[in-house]
Each structure stands twice: as C-alpha cells, then as structure tokens.
Short mmCIF file of C-alpha atoms and ligand atoms in Angstrom, two decimals:
data_model
loop_
_atom_site.label_atom_id
_atom_site.label_comp_id
_atom_site.label_asym_id
_atom_site.label_seq_id
_atom_site.Cartn_x
_atom_site.Cartn_y
_atom_site.Cartn_z
CA UNK A 124 -22.58 -8.82 3.20
CA UNK A 125 -23.44 -5.98 5.61
CA UNK A 126 -26.51 -3.54 6.57
CA UNK A 127 -26.78 -0.02 7.55
CA UNK A 128 -28.54 0.58 11.51
CA UNK A 129 -31.89 2.18 11.07
CA UNK A 130 -35.10 2.63 13.76
CA UNK A 131 -33.70 -1.05 15.40
CA UNK A 132 -33.29 -2.54 12.06
CA UNK A 133 -30.98 -3.86 9.82
CA UNK A 134 -31.15 -2.77 6.19
CA UNK A 135 -29.94 -2.41 2.76
CA UNK A 136 -29.51 1.13 1.30
CA UNK A 137 -32.53 2.40 -0.29
CA UNK A 138 -30.73 2.77 -3.51
CA UNK A 139 -29.56 -1.03 -2.77
CA UNK A 140 -25.98 -0.69 -4.42
CA UNK A 141 -23.11 -1.44 -1.91
CA UNK A 142 -19.29 -0.58 -2.50
CA UNK A 143 -16.26 -3.11 -1.47
CA UNK A 144 -14.30 -3.05 1.12
CA UNK A 145 -10.49 -4.09 1.11
CA UNK A 146 -7.85 -5.09 3.10
CA UNK A 147 -4.78 -3.02 2.57
CA UNK A 148 -2.65 -5.44 3.53
CA UNK A 149 -3.40 -7.89 0.75
CA UNK A 150 -5.89 -6.42 -1.25
CA UNK A 151 -8.40 -8.55 -0.19
CA UNK A 152 -11.98 -8.50 0.08
CA UNK A 153 -13.57 -7.94 3.28
CA UNK A 154 -16.97 -7.29 2.64
CA UNK A 155 -19.86 -5.23 1.06
CA UNK A 156 -21.82 -2.57 2.59
CA UNK A 157 -24.17 0.23 2.48
CA UNK A 158 -23.81 3.26 -0.50
CA UNK A 159 -26.39 4.98 1.63
CA UNK A 160 -27.51 8.15 0.10
CA UNK A 161 -29.43 11.09 0.94
CA UNK A 162 -33.11 9.49 1.61
CA UNK A 163 -31.21 6.82 4.25
CA UNK A 164 -30.32 9.49 5.45
CA UNK A 165 -33.51 11.29 6.12
CA UNK A 166 -35.31 7.11 8.04
CA UNK A 167 -31.82 7.70 9.91
CA UNK A 168 -32.63 11.15 11.97
CA UNK A 169 -36.63 9.99 11.63
CA UNK A 170 -36.13 7.16 14.06
CA UNK A 171 -33.00 9.25 16.45
CA UNK A 172 -35.49 12.34 16.38
CA UNK A 173 -38.68 10.03 17.84
CA UNK A 174 -36.21 7.65 20.26
CA UNK A 175 -35.20 11.43 21.88
CA UNK A 176 -37.76 12.41 24.29
CA UNK A 177 -37.56 9.13 26.21
CA UNK A 178 -34.16 8.39 25.55
CA UNK A 179 -33.24 11.43 27.20
CA UNK A 180 -35.04 10.84 29.82
CA UNK A 181 -33.72 8.33 31.37
CA UNK A 182 -32.12 8.28 34.61
CA UNK A 183 -28.23 9.41 33.83
CA UNK A 184 -26.76 6.76 35.61
CA UNK A 185 -29.40 4.22 33.61
CA UNK A 186 -27.57 5.47 30.85
CA UNK A 187 -23.28 5.37 32.51
CA UNK A 188 -25.51 1.14 32.99
CA UNK A 189 -25.27 1.04 29.77
CA UNK A 190 -22.08 2.64 29.03
CA UNK A 191 -20.70 0.27 31.33
CA UNK A 192 -22.09 -2.31 29.65
CA UNK A 193 -20.95 -1.03 26.50
CA UNK A 194 -17.43 -1.13 27.78
CA UNK A 195 -17.36 -4.51 29.29
CA UNK A 196 -18.68 -5.96 26.26
CA UNK A 197 -15.66 -3.95 23.85
CA UNK A 198 -13.58 -5.91 26.71
CA UNK A 199 -14.94 -9.66 26.11
CA UNK A 200 -14.06 -9.22 22.11
CA UNK A 201 -11.20 -6.76 22.63
CA UNK A 202 -9.14 -9.51 20.58
CA UNK A 203 -11.89 -10.06 18.36
CA UNK A 204 -12.45 -5.74 17.40
CA UNK A 205 -8.41 -5.35 17.22
CA UNK A 206 -8.51 -8.25 14.26
CA UNK A 207 -11.10 -6.94 12.59
CA UNK A 208 -9.28 -3.49 13.30
CA UNK A 209 -6.24 -4.82 11.76
CA UNK A 210 -7.29 -6.45 8.54
CA UNK A 211 -10.23 -3.64 7.63
CA UNK A 212 -7.55 -0.71 7.94
CA UNK A 213 -4.01 -1.75 8.60
CA UNK A 214 -2.26 -1.28 11.65
CA UNK A 215 -0.05 -3.62 13.72
CA UNK A 216 -2.47 -5.71 16.34
CA UNK A 217 -0.48 -4.39 18.99
CA UNK A 218 -1.57 -1.31 18.37
CA UNK A 219 -5.46 -2.15 17.50
CA UNK A 220 -5.92 -3.44 20.52
CA UNK A 221 -4.66 -0.29 22.01
CA UNK A 222 -7.42 0.91 20.39
CA UNK A 223 -9.74 -0.85 21.40
CA UNK A 224 -8.66 -0.08 24.59
CA UNK A 225 -9.09 3.67 24.05
CA UNK A 226 -12.57 3.04 22.86
CA UNK A 227 -13.42 0.67 26.69
CA UNK A 228 -11.73 3.56 28.79
CA UNK A 229 -14.35 6.19 27.31
CA UNK A 230 -17.06 4.01 28.03
CA UNK A 231 -15.72 3.53 31.63
CA UNK A 232 -15.68 6.95 32.19
CA UNK A 233 -19.03 8.22 31.01
CA UNK A 234 -20.01 5.54 33.52
CA UNK A 235 -18.64 7.66 36.19
CA UNK A 236 -19.29 10.83 34.38
CA UNK A 237 -22.95 9.83 35.06
CA UNK A 238 -23.05 10.32 38.21
CA UNK A 239 -21.49 13.09 38.77
CA UNK A 240 -22.52 15.63 35.07
CA UNK A 241 -21.90 18.34 37.09
CA UNK A 242 -23.23 21.74 37.04
CA UNK A 243 -22.55 24.78 39.03
CA UNK A 244 -24.60 26.47 42.02
CA UNK A 245 -23.59 30.17 41.98
CA UNK A 246 -24.50 32.85 44.18
CA UNK A 247 -27.04 35.30 43.23
CA UNK A 248 -26.95 39.38 42.97
CA UNK A 249 -29.62 38.99 45.22
CA UNK A 250 -31.00 38.10 48.08
CA UNK A 251 -33.23 34.94 48.56
CA UNK A 252 -32.95 33.82 44.64
CA UNK A 253 -29.94 31.13 44.12
CA UNK A 254 -28.65 30.10 40.17
CA UNK A 255 -27.49 26.99 39.26
CA UNK A 256 -26.48 25.76 35.21
CA UNK A 257 -28.03 22.66 34.10
CA UNK A 258 -25.73 20.65 30.87
CA UNK A 259 -28.36 19.24 28.45
CA UNK A 260 -28.41 16.94 25.56
CA UNK A 261 -29.28 18.96 21.73
CA UNK A 262 -30.90 16.22 19.95
CA UNK A 263 -30.44 14.44 17.32
CA UNK A 264 -26.46 14.59 16.84
CA UNK A 265 -24.92 13.30 13.59
CA UNK A 266 -21.69 11.83 14.17
CA UNK A 267 -19.10 11.14 10.79
CA UNK A 268 -15.99 9.54 12.30
CA UNK A 269 -12.29 8.40 10.58
CA UNK A 270 -10.25 5.45 8.89
CA UNK A 271 -7.86 5.30 11.65
CA UNK A 272 -8.66 4.82 14.91
CA UNK A 273 -11.79 3.10 14.15
CA UNK A 274 -13.15 1.93 17.33
CA UNK A 275 -11.98 4.41 19.65
CA UNK A 276 -13.05 7.68 17.54
CA UNK A 277 -16.41 6.32 16.74
CA UNK A 278 -16.87 5.90 20.64
CA UNK A 279 -15.33 9.20 21.18
CA UNK A 280 -18.82 10.92 19.90
CA UNK A 281 -20.90 8.01 20.39
CA UNK A 282 -20.57 7.49 24.43
CA UNK A 283 -19.82 11.25 25.47
CA UNK A 284 -23.17 11.93 22.99
CA UNK A 285 -25.36 9.16 23.99
CA UNK A 286 -24.76 10.00 27.60
CA UNK A 287 -25.30 13.87 27.55
CA UNK A 288 -28.75 11.82 26.41
CA UNK A 289 -29.16 12.81 22.10
CA UNK A 290 -29.58 10.11 20.21
CA UNK A 291 -27.45 9.22 17.02
CA UNK A 292 -26.50 8.65 13.35
CA UNK A 293 -22.95 7.46 12.95
CA UNK A 294 -20.98 7.33 9.13
CA UNK A 295 -18.20 6.02 9.63
CA UNK A 296 -15.08 5.98 7.11
CA UNK A 297 -15.95 4.25 3.69
CA UNK A 298 -12.06 3.06 4.35
CA UNK A 299 -13.26 1.58 8.51
CA UNK A 300 -16.87 0.16 7.83
CA UNK A 301 -16.57 -3.16 9.18
CA UNK A 302 -15.29 -2.25 13.57
CA UNK A 303 -18.28 -0.02 13.06
CA UNK A 304 -20.41 -2.02 12.44
CA UNK A 305 -19.31 -4.47 15.33
CA UNK A 306 -19.47 -1.75 17.72
CA UNK A 307 -22.85 -1.03 16.76
CA UNK A 308 -24.21 -4.60 17.61
CA UNK A 309 -22.11 -4.37 20.50
CA UNK A 310 -24.38 -1.21 21.48
CA UNK A 311 -27.54 -3.52 20.97
CA UNK A 312 -26.64 -5.89 22.66
CA UNK A 313 -25.81 -3.27 25.76
CA UNK A 314 -29.50 -2.29 25.93
CA UNK A 315 -29.24 0.67 24.40
CA UNK A 316 -32.79 1.09 22.83
CA UNK A 317 -34.08 1.37 19.36
CA UNK A 318 -33.96 4.43 17.59
CA UNK A 319 -31.29 5.71 19.76
CA UNK A 320 -28.52 4.80 17.48
CA UNK A 321 -28.14 4.67 13.55
CA UNK A 322 -26.06 3.29 11.00
CA UNK A 323 -25.46 4.75 7.87
CA UNK A 324 -22.63 4.35 5.33
CA UNK A 325 -22.06 5.52 2.81
CA UNK A 326 -19.46 7.97 1.12
CA UNK A 327 -18.69 11.45 2.56
CA UNK A 328 -19.49 13.49 -0.68
CA UNK A 329 -23.67 12.35 0.32
CA UNK A 330 -23.97 10.70 3.37
CA UNK A 331 -21.46 13.76 5.06
CA UNK A 332 -23.26 16.44 3.20
CA UNK A 333 -26.39 14.81 4.30
CA UNK A 334 -26.22 14.84 7.83
CA UNK A 335 -24.40 18.64 7.83
CA UNK A 336 -27.38 20.13 6.04
CA UNK A 337 -30.18 18.12 8.17
CA UNK A 338 -32.65 20.25 9.50
CA UNK A 339 -33.07 17.93 12.14
CA UNK A 340 -29.56 17.74 13.64
CA UNK A 341 -28.66 19.92 16.10
CA UNK A 342 -24.83 19.09 16.72
CA UNK A 343 -22.02 17.48 14.01
CA UNK A 344 -18.83 16.23 15.41
CA UNK A 345 -16.03 15.15 12.43
CA UNK A 346 -12.60 13.96 12.82
CA UNK A 347 -10.75 14.32 9.24
CA UNK A 348 -8.97 16.36 6.72
CA UNK A 349 -8.85 20.37 6.43
CA UNK A 350 -11.42 20.63 3.10
CA UNK A 351 -13.64 18.08 4.43
CA UNK A 352 -14.29 19.98 7.50
CA UNK A 353 -14.54 23.69 6.89
CA UNK A 354 -17.13 22.60 4.16
CA UNK A 355 -18.74 20.39 7.07
CA UNK A 356 -18.27 24.08 8.68
CA UNK A 357 -19.99 26.38 5.86
CA UNK A 358 -23.43 23.95 5.25
CA UNK A 359 -24.10 23.47 9.39
CA UNK A 360 -22.49 26.32 10.41
CA UNK A 361 -25.33 28.19 7.56
CA UNK A 362 -27.95 26.33 9.29
CA UNK A 363 -26.66 27.31 13.01
CA UNK A 364 -25.83 23.73 14.01
CA UNK A 365 -22.94 23.15 16.77
CA UNK A 366 -20.31 22.05 14.85
CA UNK A 367 -17.46 20.63 16.80
CA UNK A 368 -14.42 19.43 14.39
CA UNK A 369 -10.72 17.39 14.81
CA UNK A 370 -9.03 18.12 11.89
CA UNK A 371 -4.68 17.24 10.76
CA UNK A 372 -1.86 18.32 11.72
CA UNK A 373 1.86 19.12 10.95
CA UNK A 374 3.35 17.92 14.52
CA UNK A 375 6.28 18.54 15.72
CA UNK A 376 9.19 17.07 18.13
CA UNK A 377 11.72 18.88 19.13
CA UNK A 378 15.23 17.79 20.55
CA UNK A 379 17.49 19.43 22.69
CA UNK A 380 21.23 19.25 22.80
CA UNK A 381 20.90 18.22 25.56
CA UNK A 382 18.45 15.93 25.62
CA UNK A 383 18.24 11.98 26.18
CA UNK A 384 18.72 11.10 22.84
CA UNK A 385 17.73 6.96 23.22
CA UNK A 386 15.12 8.06 24.44
CA UNK A 387 14.28 11.07 21.63
CA UNK A 388 14.93 8.87 19.26
CA UNK A 389 12.32 5.72 20.59
CA UNK A 390 10.31 8.69 20.85
CA UNK A 391 10.03 9.85 17.31
CA UNK A 392 10.18 6.28 15.56
CA UNK A 393 7.26 5.74 17.04
CA UNK A 394 5.39 8.96 17.14
CA UNK A 395 6.36 9.67 13.31
CA UNK A 396 6.16 5.58 11.55
CA UNK A 397 3.84 4.62 14.54
CA UNK A 398 0.65 3.87 12.31
CA UNK A 399 2.42 3.92 9.75
CA UNK A 400 2.41 7.61 9.93
CA UNK A 401 -1.41 7.41 9.48
CA UNK A 402 -2.49 10.12 13.09
CA UNK A 403 -3.63 13.30 13.22
CA UNK A 404 -0.94 13.27 16.01
CA UNK A 405 2.03 11.90 14.03
CA UNK A 406 5.26 13.03 14.01
CA UNK A 407 6.28 15.01 10.44
CA UNK A 408 8.48 16.87 11.70
CA UNK A 409 11.44 16.43 12.95
CA UNK A 410 13.34 19.84 14.72
CA UNK A 411 16.84 19.11 15.46
CA UNK A 412 19.84 21.67 17.61
CA UNK A 413 22.40 21.52 15.42
CA UNK A 414 24.85 20.29 18.21
CA UNK A 415 23.65 16.64 17.67
CA UNK A 416 22.02 17.20 14.76
CA UNK A 417 23.97 14.42 12.33
CA UNK A 418 24.85 12.32 15.20
CA UNK A 419 21.00 11.64 16.02
CA UNK A 420 20.26 11.73 12.54
CA UNK A 421 22.31 8.64 11.89
CA UNK A 422 20.88 6.96 15.22
CA UNK A 423 17.10 7.43 13.76
CA UNK A 424 18.40 6.15 10.18
CA UNK A 425 19.63 2.74 11.06
CA UNK A 426 16.73 2.68 13.80
CA UNK A 427 14.34 3.24 10.77
CA UNK A 428 15.79 1.04 8.23
CA UNK A 429 15.43 -2.00 10.77
CA UNK A 430 11.48 -1.29 11.69
CA UNK A 431 9.49 -4.61 10.61
CA UNK A 432 7.25 -3.92 8.10
CA UNK A 433 4.41 -6.56 7.00
CA UNK A 434 0.87 -7.68 8.18
CA UNK A 435 -0.01 -6.23 11.43
CA UNK A 436 -1.75 -10.08 11.83
CA UNK A 437 1.88 -10.83 11.95
CA UNK A 438 2.30 -10.59 15.90
CA UNK A 439 6.15 -9.34 15.15
CA UNK A 440 5.57 -6.36 12.84
CA UNK A 441 6.14 -3.35 13.53
CA UNK A 442 4.42 -0.72 10.79
CA UNK A 443 1.80 -2.18 8.56
CA UNK A 444 0.27 -0.60 4.77
CA UNK A 445 -1.36 2.72 4.47
CA UNK A 446 -4.62 2.84 3.87
CA UNK A 447 -5.47 2.75 -0.12
CA UNK A 448 -3.92 2.39 -3.51
CA UNK A 449 -4.60 5.53 -3.79
CA UNK A 450 -3.19 6.97 -0.20
CA UNK A 451 -0.07 5.50 -1.12
CA UNK A 452 0.13 7.86 -4.56
CA UNK A 453 -0.08 10.28 -2.64
CA UNK A 454 2.41 10.09 -0.60
CA UNK A 455 4.98 8.61 -2.96
CA UNK A 456 4.32 12.34 -5.17
CA UNK A 457 5.34 14.07 -2.11
CA UNK A 458 8.35 12.35 -1.62
CA UNK A 459 8.91 13.56 -5.34
CA UNK A 460 8.44 16.69 -3.63
CA UNK A 461 10.76 16.45 -1.62
CA UNK A 462 13.55 14.82 -3.62
CA UNK A 463 13.30 18.44 -5.21
CA UNK A 464 12.96 20.22 -1.65
CA UNK A 465 15.12 18.27 0.50
CA UNK A 466 17.55 15.33 0.67
CA UNK A 467 15.92 11.97 1.02
CA UNK A 468 17.86 9.81 3.59
CA UNK A 469 16.03 6.68 3.66
CA UNK A 470 13.15 4.88 2.34
CA UNK A 471 11.19 6.87 -0.10
CA UNK A 472 9.45 3.68 -2.46
CA UNK A 473 6.56 1.34 -2.09
CA UNK A 474 8.00 -1.46 0.14
CA UNK A 475 7.66 -4.19 -1.48
CA UNK A 476 9.10 -8.56 -0.58
CA UNK A 477 6.94 -11.41 -1.50
CA UNK A 478 3.98 -11.20 1.35
CA UNK A 479 3.25 -7.68 0.66
CA UNK A 480 3.19 -6.90 -3.31
CA UNK A 481 -0.32 -7.07 -2.73
CA UNK A 482 -0.79 -5.16 0.05
CA UNK A 483 -0.37 -0.63 0.50
CA UNK A 484 3.15 -0.61 1.99
CA UNK A 485 5.69 2.32 2.31
CA UNK A 486 9.44 2.27 3.63
CA UNK A 487 9.49 4.33 6.44
CA UNK A 488 10.98 7.93 4.83
CA UNK A 489 13.26 10.50 5.51
CA UNK A 490 14.31 14.12 4.77
CA UNK A 491 16.73 16.08 5.84
CA UNK A 492 18.02 19.44 5.44
CA UNK A 493 14.06 20.02 5.58
CA UNK A 494 13.73 24.35 5.88
CA UNK A 495 10.22 25.63 7.61
CA UNK A 496 8.88 26.47 4.63
CA UNK A 497 9.07 23.92 2.54
CA UNK A 498 5.78 21.67 1.34
CA UNK A 499 6.78 18.81 3.05
CA UNK A 500 7.16 20.45 5.72
CA UNK A 501 3.84 22.09 5.49
CA UNK A 502 1.67 19.85 4.41
CA UNK A 503 -0.25 17.59 6.49
CA UNK A 504 1.39 14.11 3.89
CA UNK A 505 -0.43 10.87 6.44
CA UNK A 506 1.98 8.81 6.02
CA UNK A 507 5.57 7.07 7.09
CA UNK A 508 7.40 10.54 5.81
CA UNK A 509 9.44 11.93 8.40
CA UNK A 510 11.12 15.71 7.53
CA UNK A 511 14.20 16.88 9.38
CA UNK A 512 15.26 20.64 10.75
CA UNK A 513 17.82 21.58 11.86
CA UNK A 514 17.16 24.61 14.35
CA UNK A 515 20.18 26.05 16.87
CA UNK A 516 19.36 26.20 19.94
CA UNK A 517 15.46 26.72 21.43
CA UNK A 518 14.42 30.39 20.67
CA UNK A 519 14.57 28.34 16.59
CA UNK A 520 13.16 25.76 17.21
CA UNK A 521 10.37 27.38 18.83
CA UNK A 522 10.20 29.55 16.09
CA UNK A 523 9.72 26.49 13.82
CA UNK A 524 7.98 24.48 15.90
CA UNK A 525 4.68 27.05 15.15
CA UNK A 526 5.71 27.89 12.01
CA UNK A 527 2.76 25.23 10.01
CA UNK A 528 -1.15 26.77 10.09
CA UNK A 529 -1.36 23.94 12.29
CA UNK A 530 -1.89 23.54 16.20
CA UNK A 531 -2.39 20.12 17.31
CA UNK A 532 0.16 18.33 18.78
CA UNK A 533 3.86 19.24 19.79
CA UNK A 534 6.77 17.99 21.84
CA UNK A 535 9.76 18.35 23.42
CA UNK A 536 12.70 15.99 24.62
CA UNK A 537 15.30 18.31 26.84
CA UNK A 538 16.89 17.68 30.36
CA UNK A 539 16.27 21.29 31.27
CA UNK A 540 13.15 22.10 33.30
CA UNK A 541 13.15 26.13 32.02
CA UNK A 542 13.79 25.29 28.57
CA UNK A 543 11.01 22.77 28.96
CA UNK A 544 9.27 24.83 30.32
CA UNK A 545 8.96 27.64 28.13
CA UNK A 546 8.12 25.34 25.28
CA UNK A 547 5.35 24.54 27.17
CA UNK A 548 4.36 27.84 27.49
CA UNK A 549 5.37 29.18 23.46
CA UNK A 550 4.41 25.93 21.60
CA UNK A 551 1.16 27.03 20.06
CA UNK A 552 -1.29 23.80 19.99
CA UNK A 553 -3.63 21.77 21.56
CA UNK A 554 -1.04 19.12 23.08
CA UNK A 555 2.43 19.42 24.15
CA UNK A 556 4.29 16.73 25.37
CA UNK A 557 7.85 16.95 27.90
CA UNK A 558 10.02 13.97 26.57
CA UNK A 559 7.09 12.13 25.05
CA UNK A 560 6.73 11.38 21.32
CA UNK A 561 3.21 13.62 20.09
CA UNK A 562 1.31 10.21 20.12
CA UNK A 563 -0.26 8.75 23.25
CA UNK A 564 -3.06 11.13 24.15
CA UNK A 565 -5.20 9.41 26.82
CA UNK A 566 -9.09 9.57 26.67
CA UNK A 567 -9.87 11.14 29.74
CA UNK A 568 -8.45 14.62 29.15
CA UNK A 569 -8.78 17.11 26.30
CA UNK A 570 -7.88 16.26 23.30
CA UNK A 571 -7.61 18.67 19.88
CA UNK A 572 -5.78 21.96 18.58
CA UNK A 573 -5.29 25.45 17.94
CA UNK A 574 -5.28 27.25 14.41
CA UNK A 575 -6.71 25.17 10.93
CA UNK A 576 -7.16 21.98 13.40
CA UNK A 577 -10.07 22.03 15.02
CA UNK A 578 -13.09 25.20 15.76
CA UNK A 579 -11.61 25.24 19.63
CA UNK A 580 -13.52 22.23 20.92
CA UNK A 581 -11.52 19.06 22.56
CA UNK A 582 -12.83 15.66 23.00
CA UNK A 583 -12.06 13.68 25.29
CA UNK A 584 -11.88 13.96 28.95
CA UNK A 585 -15.19 16.41 31.01
CA UNK A 586 -14.96 18.73 27.81
CA UNK A 587 -16.77 16.90 24.67
CA UNK A 588 -19.70 16.53 27.17
CA UNK A 589 -19.32 20.64 26.59
CA UNK A 590 -20.22 19.79 22.66
CA UNK A 591 -22.86 17.19 22.59
CA UNK A 592 -25.25 19.53 25.50
CA UNK A 593 -26.34 22.54 26.27
CA UNK A 594 -26.29 24.52 29.20
CA UNK A 595 -29.73 25.92 30.44
CA UNK A 596 -29.27 28.89 33.45
CA UNK A 597 -31.95 28.21 36.19
CA UNK A 598 -32.52 31.64 38.96
CA UNK A 599 -34.71 30.60 41.24
CA UNK A 600 -36.25 33.45 43.55
CA UNK A 601 -37.79 32.90 47.21
CA UNK A 602 -38.56 35.84 48.10
CA UNK A 603 -41.84 36.75 47.27
CA UNK A 604 -41.73 40.02 45.68
CA UNK A 605 -39.71 41.14 42.24
CA UNK A 606 -36.55 41.80 42.87
CA UNK A 607 -34.63 43.41 39.65
CA UNK A 608 -31.02 42.52 39.56
CA UNK A 609 -28.05 45.52 38.30
CA UNK A 610 -31.45 47.69 39.06
CA UNK A 611 -32.15 46.77 43.12
CA UNK A 612 -29.53 47.79 45.61
C1 LIG B 730 -6.09 10.71 15.53
O1 LIG B 730 -4.67 10.67 14.70
O2 LIG B 730 -6.88 11.50 15.39
O3 LIG B 730 -3.02 10.50 20.70
C2 LIG B 730 -5.93 10.20 17.00
C3 LIG B 730 -3.03 9.78 20.36
C4 LIG B 730 -4.69 8.59 19.58
C5 LIG B 730 -5.25 9.78 19.03
C6 LIG B 730 -5.19 9.75 17.85
N1 LIG B 730 -4.52 8.44 21.30
O4 LIG B 730 -2.25 9.45 19.01
#
C-alpha cells in the first residue's frame, strides 16, 4: 500500500480511502494509493509554505547540487524506473528508458542553470544610476501531471520549480501514481529538506481542484486535457494565480512529393504509433501530396500491420496497450465515427492474441479519404489512430495543418529548402520539425504550443524558469540627488 508524502512523512489519506492502480497490459493490480481529499491538500500546502523561507534562501548552487544528485540517482535507478513506468502505463521499455532519460537530462540542465540563472543589467536613462533584474521564486507551486510521461513530465515541473526556490505539492495522474512515488523517494534521498516536496495522490476533480483553488498556492502548472486546463484557468485565474497549461494536440506530418519516402514512413510510424499514440505530440494527421499519396499509403499500411504489439516488458515489442479500459472504449468510439466519415484502411479493432487478452490493446489504425473538417481530423483521440488527408501542393498542405484549434507540434518532409522554410514560417505550432516526426522534443528547448494547446507558457530549457519565477527590477541611484525619470534632461 502506497502513501502520500506530506511534511516529511509518508501518510495515508485522512479519509483512509484508497484507489487501485492496474497494469494496462495485464489487468493485474499494481497497488493501492491514497484517494486524497481537500484536507490532504491543505496539509501539503501548509507544509510547503512553512518550508519555503529556508529553501528559497539556500544558495542556488546548493539547490543545483541537490538536483544533480537527483539526476545521479535517477541514472542509477534508470532501469528500475523504466520498468515501473512500463508496468503502470504500458509504454514499451525502450520508450520508458527514454522517458527516464528525459527526466535525468532535466535534472542536469538544472544543475547547470543554477550557476547561470541570469538576470539583466540594463543602462538607465539617467546618469549615476543602474538597473538590474532578478528572478525570484513565487512560493508554493501546485503541479498536476499526466500519466503518459510519468517520469519526464513531473520532473519538467518539479525540478525547475525547486531550483528556482519554490516548494511544491505534486499531484500525479491516478493512472501513474507509482513512478511519482519512486521519484519523490529519490528526491528525498538527494537531500531535499522536509516539507519542500509533498505528494498528494488522488482524483483530479478533488485534489487538482483543491490545488487550483488554494489561496497559498502561487503557481499552478498542468499538463492534460483542454477541458481540465480551462477549468484550472477559470478557478486559479480568478484568484490571480499564475497558471501554466500544456494541453492537447492534433499534430500533422506533411509529406511533399519530393520527400524521402522511406524516411517519412519511419517518421510517421514512430510519431503515430509510438507511445501507442498517447502523446500530446503524437502524429494524428498525415497530410500527403496527391502525387505520392497512393504509393505512400500502401507502404505505410504494410509497415503498420507488421508492428509488434504486446506487453512493453517484452524487449522486442514496438507498441504496448492503451492506458485503460475506458480510454480504449473512447478510441473505439472515434473509430466508429471514422468509419462513417472516411475509409478504414487497417486496424479498427481491439487487439487480441493469447498474451494480450486481459490488457487494453488496440490495433494500429489508419483512415484514408479524410478531409480536414471531419471529427477524426479535428478532435484529439489519444490513441493509435491516424487520419490521412490528401492535398495538392504546399499551400493546401499548410492550410490543412493549420485547420485545427490546436497548435503543439508539426512536421514537414521535403528535400526542398524553400518549401521547408515556407512551412516553418507559416505553420501555426509551438514546435516544427523538418524531416523528422512530430515527437521527440529535447528537454533543453522550449516546449509548448499555440492556440488551444496552451496559454502562452513554454516548459523546458531556459523558458520554464519564467513559469516558476517572478521578475524583480531594481534601480540603484548613486547620484546622491533626486533624479526624475522621464522628466530630467
Ligand atoms: C507529451 O506528450 O506531453 O516530444 C510530452 C515528445 C516528448 C514529450 C512529449 N519528448 O514527444
């Protein structure tokens, strides 16, 4: 039985209630976790608030050293963490190892950032006066994480929040409570003092809501659905908290007639069916130039049918299950909608074989004859379903790729540098790849999207530090007299 971590102690939910997490590949129980309520969030925030003054005063390089140690410990436990992840959310081992590596990279980046953390030094408009900026911590951060990157995404949030001097309350998804528990254990071992990190497990509607509404939380960072994100923005925004949202995607890969088709096939297979299509960055639309459409589609279907599907713990597997029974049903509903709207080329069913029957597997599914306004071309499905749209030339391809309310990731395959640069300039997305799939962002670069994908913040790299800090501008006047900006000559 797993617990919450509040004020330096492992504790049950005050109500004593628990929920059970199961392995989506086997249907077996992984363990029970606290089904927490508002009162548990209150305790966690109180503890984080009390720990803030001391933690925020610790010199940055000292906090950086703790993050480096955390990175070292994750490295030491990389295989163990990857196996925990695969069991709790189903991704194949090769991918969960990458997920843990992304968390490690984030920790080491923070270690470097600790000795930079630059402000600006700016000339004043007046003589004998200087202007500087500092980045200051905000206070208590409320972090609400999804299940699809159980190591990387909590670390994208926790590590910069902590390095910046904030204390925190983490609420992982109910579908990925185990990895977070292990991450918190490693953070404690790294030397994070009592009260600085707090873990509260439980349902989003209760725990996430309590975090978003808590008066002592200064910044809320959330990754997940548009519906939940806009609810958080509503309640936390009303209380004037900073809110950073990373929401859905309906990412497209364009393949032009001059593209290297083999390369583009590898890209779309990885982008659409990696993580069983359950990434915000997953390729869910494939936009094919009419000249190569038929040939490319035939090649793609052939390769998709050969993907090895099964328990992610078996090394040779290429695609694991989807996260849950209900998610599989939601995917299947979209497939039924797709069958009405377009042509099903392959997949379209629950995947079964002797080993997979008690898990939640779904076949890699491809629709052709899709147009940009159909529901399967507009709505985020979060599963292994790809909508193929035929276009004529670059202008139409760009029009189609921009035709959704989302704008996270995007990709174009072409050998023509002019076409590539046109696309880079005109695509409405936070991330664009040229001759690479829509997935695979690196943690030292800004990550996030435009339009309904978010609210203007960028995780990753140096930009995430703007989410977790406030700028303080300082003017130092050493003239010894009153100088009036805008008035004195
Ligand atoms: C997500 O799906 O929310 O770029 C994150 C990628 C990963 C991160 C995805 N590095 O696909």
